[in-house]
Tab-separated table of C-alpha atoms and ligand atoms in Angstrom:
chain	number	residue	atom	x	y	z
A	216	UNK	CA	65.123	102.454	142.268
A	217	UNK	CA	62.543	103.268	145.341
A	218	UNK	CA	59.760	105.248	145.898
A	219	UNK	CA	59.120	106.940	149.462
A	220	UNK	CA	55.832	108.078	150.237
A	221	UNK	CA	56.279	111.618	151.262
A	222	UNK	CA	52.601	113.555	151.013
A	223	UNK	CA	50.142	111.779	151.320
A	224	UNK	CA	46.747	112.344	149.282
A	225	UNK	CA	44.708	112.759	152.556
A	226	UNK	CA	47.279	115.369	153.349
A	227	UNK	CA	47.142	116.891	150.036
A	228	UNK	CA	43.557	117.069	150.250
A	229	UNK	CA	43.445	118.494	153.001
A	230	UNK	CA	46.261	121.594	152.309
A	231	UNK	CA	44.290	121.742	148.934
A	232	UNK	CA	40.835	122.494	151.105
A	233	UNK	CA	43.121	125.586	152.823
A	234	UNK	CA	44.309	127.132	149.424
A	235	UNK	CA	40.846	126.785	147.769
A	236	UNK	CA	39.302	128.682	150.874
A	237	UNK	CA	41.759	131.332	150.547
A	238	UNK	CA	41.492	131.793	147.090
A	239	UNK	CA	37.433	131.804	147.478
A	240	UNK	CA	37.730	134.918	149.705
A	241	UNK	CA	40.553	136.474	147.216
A	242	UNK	CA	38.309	136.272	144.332
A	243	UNK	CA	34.984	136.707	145.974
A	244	UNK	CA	32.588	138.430	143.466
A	245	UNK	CA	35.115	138.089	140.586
A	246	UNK	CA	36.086	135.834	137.952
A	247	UNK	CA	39.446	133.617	137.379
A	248	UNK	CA	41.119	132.772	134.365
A	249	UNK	CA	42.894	129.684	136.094
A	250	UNK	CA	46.095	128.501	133.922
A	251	UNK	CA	47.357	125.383	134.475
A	252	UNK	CA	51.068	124.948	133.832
A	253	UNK	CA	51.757	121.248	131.800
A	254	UNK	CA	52.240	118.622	132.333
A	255	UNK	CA	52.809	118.420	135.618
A	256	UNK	CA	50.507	120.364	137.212
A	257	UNK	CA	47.438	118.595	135.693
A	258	UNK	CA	46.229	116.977	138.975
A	259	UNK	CA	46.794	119.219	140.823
A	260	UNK	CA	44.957	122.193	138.872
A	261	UNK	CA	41.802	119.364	138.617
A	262	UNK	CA	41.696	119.061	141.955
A	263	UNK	CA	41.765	122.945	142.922
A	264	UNK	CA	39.545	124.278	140.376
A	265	UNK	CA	36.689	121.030	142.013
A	266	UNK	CA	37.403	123.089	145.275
A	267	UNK	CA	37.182	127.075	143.795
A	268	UNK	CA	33.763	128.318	143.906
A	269	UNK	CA	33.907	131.136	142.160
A	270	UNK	CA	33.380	131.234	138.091
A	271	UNK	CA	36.850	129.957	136.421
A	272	UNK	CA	37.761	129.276	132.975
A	273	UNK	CA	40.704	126.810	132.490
A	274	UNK	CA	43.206	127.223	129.966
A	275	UNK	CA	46.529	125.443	129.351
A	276	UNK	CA	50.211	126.151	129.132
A	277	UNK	CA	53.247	124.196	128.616
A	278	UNK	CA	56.421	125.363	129.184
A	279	UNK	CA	59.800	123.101	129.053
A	280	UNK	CA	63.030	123.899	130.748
A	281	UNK	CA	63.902	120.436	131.736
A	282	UNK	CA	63.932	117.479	128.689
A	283	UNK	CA	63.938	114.050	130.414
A	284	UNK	CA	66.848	114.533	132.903
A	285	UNK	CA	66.610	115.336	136.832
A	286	UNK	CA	68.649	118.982	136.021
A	287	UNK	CA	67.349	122.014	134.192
A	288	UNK	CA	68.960	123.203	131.112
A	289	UNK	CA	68.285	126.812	131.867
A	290	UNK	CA	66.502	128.116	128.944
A	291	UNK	CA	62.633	127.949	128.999
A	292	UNK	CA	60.731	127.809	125.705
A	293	UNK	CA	56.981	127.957	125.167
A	294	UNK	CA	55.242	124.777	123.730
A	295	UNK	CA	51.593	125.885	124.152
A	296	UNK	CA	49.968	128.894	124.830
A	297	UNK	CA	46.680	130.082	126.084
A	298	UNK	CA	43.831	130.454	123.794
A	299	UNK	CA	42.414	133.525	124.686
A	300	UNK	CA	43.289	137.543	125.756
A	301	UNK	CA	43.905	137.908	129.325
A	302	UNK	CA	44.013	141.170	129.162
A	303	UNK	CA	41.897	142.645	131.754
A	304	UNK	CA	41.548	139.182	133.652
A	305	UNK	CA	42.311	137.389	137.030
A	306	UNK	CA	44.501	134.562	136.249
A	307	UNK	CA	46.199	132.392	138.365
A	308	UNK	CA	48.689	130.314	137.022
A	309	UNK	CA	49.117	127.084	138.800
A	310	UNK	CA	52.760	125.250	138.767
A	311	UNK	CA	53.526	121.872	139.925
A	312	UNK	CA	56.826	122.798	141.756
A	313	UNK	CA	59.234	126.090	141.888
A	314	UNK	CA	62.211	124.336	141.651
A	315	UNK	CA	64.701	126.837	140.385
A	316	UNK	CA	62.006	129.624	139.856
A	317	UNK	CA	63.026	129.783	135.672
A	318	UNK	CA	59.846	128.527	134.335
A	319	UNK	CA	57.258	130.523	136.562
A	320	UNK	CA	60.019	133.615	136.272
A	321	UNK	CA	59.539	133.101	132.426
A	322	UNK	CA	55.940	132.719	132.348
A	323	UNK	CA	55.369	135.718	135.039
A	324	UNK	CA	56.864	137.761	132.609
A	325	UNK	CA	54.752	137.297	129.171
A	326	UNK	CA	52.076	136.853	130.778
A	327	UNK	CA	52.550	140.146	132.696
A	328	UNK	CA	52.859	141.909	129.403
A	329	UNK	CA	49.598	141.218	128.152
A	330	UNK	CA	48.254	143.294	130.901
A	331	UNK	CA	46.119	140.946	132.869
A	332	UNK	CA	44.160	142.625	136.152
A	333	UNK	CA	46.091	140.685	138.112
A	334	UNK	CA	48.222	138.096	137.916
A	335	UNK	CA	49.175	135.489	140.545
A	336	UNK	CA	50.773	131.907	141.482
A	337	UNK	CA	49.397	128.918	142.909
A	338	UNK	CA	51.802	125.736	143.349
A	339	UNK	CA	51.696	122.849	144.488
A	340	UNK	CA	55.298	122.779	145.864
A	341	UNK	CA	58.141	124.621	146.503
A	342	UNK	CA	62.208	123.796	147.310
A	343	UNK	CA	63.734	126.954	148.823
A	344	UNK	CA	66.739	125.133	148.538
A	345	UNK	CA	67.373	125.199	144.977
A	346	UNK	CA	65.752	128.522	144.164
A	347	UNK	CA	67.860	130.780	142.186
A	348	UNK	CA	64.801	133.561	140.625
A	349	UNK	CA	63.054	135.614	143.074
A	350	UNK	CA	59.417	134.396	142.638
A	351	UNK	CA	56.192	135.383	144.677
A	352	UNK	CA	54.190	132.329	145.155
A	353	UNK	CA	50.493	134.024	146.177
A	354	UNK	CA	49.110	130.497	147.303
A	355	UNK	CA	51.449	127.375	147.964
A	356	UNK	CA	50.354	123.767	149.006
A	357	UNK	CA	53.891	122.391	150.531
A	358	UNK	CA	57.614	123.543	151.134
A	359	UNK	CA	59.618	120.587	150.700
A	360	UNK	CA	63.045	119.799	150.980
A	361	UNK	CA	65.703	119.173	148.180
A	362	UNK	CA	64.534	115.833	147.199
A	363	UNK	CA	62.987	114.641	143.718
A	364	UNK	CA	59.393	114.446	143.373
A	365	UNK	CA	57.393	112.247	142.026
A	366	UNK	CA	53.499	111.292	141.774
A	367	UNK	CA	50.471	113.736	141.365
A	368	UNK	CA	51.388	114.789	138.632
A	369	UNK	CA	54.923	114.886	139.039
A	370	UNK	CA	57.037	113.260	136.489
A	371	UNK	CA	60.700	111.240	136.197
A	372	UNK	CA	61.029	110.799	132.544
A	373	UNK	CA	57.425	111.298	132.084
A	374	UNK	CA	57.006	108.245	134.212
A	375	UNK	CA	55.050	107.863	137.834
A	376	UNK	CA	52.639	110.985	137.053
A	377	UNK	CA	49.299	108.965	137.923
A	378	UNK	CA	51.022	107.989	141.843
A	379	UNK	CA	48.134	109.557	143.487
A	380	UNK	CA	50.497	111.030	146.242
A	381	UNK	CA	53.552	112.605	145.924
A	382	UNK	CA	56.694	110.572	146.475
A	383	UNK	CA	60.478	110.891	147.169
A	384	UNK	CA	62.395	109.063	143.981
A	385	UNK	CA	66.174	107.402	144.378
A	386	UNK	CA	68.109	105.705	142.180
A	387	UNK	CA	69.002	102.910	144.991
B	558	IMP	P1	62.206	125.371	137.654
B	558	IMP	O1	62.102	126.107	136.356
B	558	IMP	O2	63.631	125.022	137.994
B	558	IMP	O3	61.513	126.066	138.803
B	558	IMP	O4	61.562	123.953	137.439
B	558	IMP	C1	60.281	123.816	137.143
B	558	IMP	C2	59.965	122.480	136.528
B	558	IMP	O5	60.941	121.478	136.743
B	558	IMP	C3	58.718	121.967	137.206
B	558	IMP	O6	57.569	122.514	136.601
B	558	IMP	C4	58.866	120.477	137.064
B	558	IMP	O7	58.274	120.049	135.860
B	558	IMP	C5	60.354	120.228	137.051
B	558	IMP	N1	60.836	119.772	138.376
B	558	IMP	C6	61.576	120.455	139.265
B	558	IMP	N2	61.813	119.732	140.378
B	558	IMP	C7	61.175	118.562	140.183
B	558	IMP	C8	61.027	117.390	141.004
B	558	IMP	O8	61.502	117.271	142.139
B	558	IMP	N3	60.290	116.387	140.450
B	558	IMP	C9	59.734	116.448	139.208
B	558	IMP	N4	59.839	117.525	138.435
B	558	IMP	C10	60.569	118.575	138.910
């Protein structure tokens, strides 16, 4: 197996700097219920929320569509859920990756149902190529191509998560 630097963490730093800005002026005045998608967007969410200056409360989710292989298995089931009522509040969920679009399709929905004021998406990455939901993603660090991820957060049978950039993994 190999692993191929592909972002670095100056680089990720740096995107990371862009999003929080933008999401500074979004919110300006307001208050953000940030929810951070497990596991694998755990570094990033830490490392946006240092960056958001306006009040947030962090909460947790965990949602699992994909077991310890590199394919989903299409269904998406709900391992932990936020402790409080969002009705009424700004939350921004923040993904690791929209791969397929399922889980963030999935969570968009129950989480739209309880009625928040608003409700947007803030990940890390994105592969247009293997999209197959139609998902809005409000505030996005990097488009990548079809490769797998790894690092930051980003897991191959919950291994390489701590990488503190975010590589390209191969079998070879
Ligand atoms: P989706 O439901 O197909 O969009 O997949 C979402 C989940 O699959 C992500 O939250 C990741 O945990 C996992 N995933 C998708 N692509 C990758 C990858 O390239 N590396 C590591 N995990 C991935």
């Amino acid at each position: 197996m190999a692993i191929e630097t592909y972002i670095s963490r100056e680089k990720i730093d740096q995107r990371l700097e862009e999003i929080a800005a933008q999401i500074n002026q979004d919110y300006a005045g307001q208050e953000l219920y940030v929810v951070c998608v497990l596991r694998g967007s755990f570094i990033f969410c830490a490392d946006l929320v240092r960056k958001i200056k306006v009040p947030v409360e962090i909460d947790f989710v965990a949602a699992s569509s994909y077991g310890d292989a590199k394919e989903s298995s299409g269904a998406v089931r709900i391992d932990l859920d936020v402790k409080k009522d969002i009705t009424g509040r700004n939350v921004l969920l923040v993904e690791d990756i929209v791969d397929t679009g399922l889980t963030i399709t999935y969570l968009n929905e129950i989480f739209e149902a309880r009625h928040p004021k608003s409700l947007k998406l803030a990940s890390l990455l994105y592969k247009p190529a293997r999209l197959k939901h139609d998902v809005k993603i409000d505030y996005l660090a990097f488009e990548i191509e079809d490769n797998f991820v790894i690092g930051y957060g980003l897991d191959y049978a919950q291994k390489y998560r701590e990488l503190p950039y975010i590589g390209i993994y191969s079998d070879d």
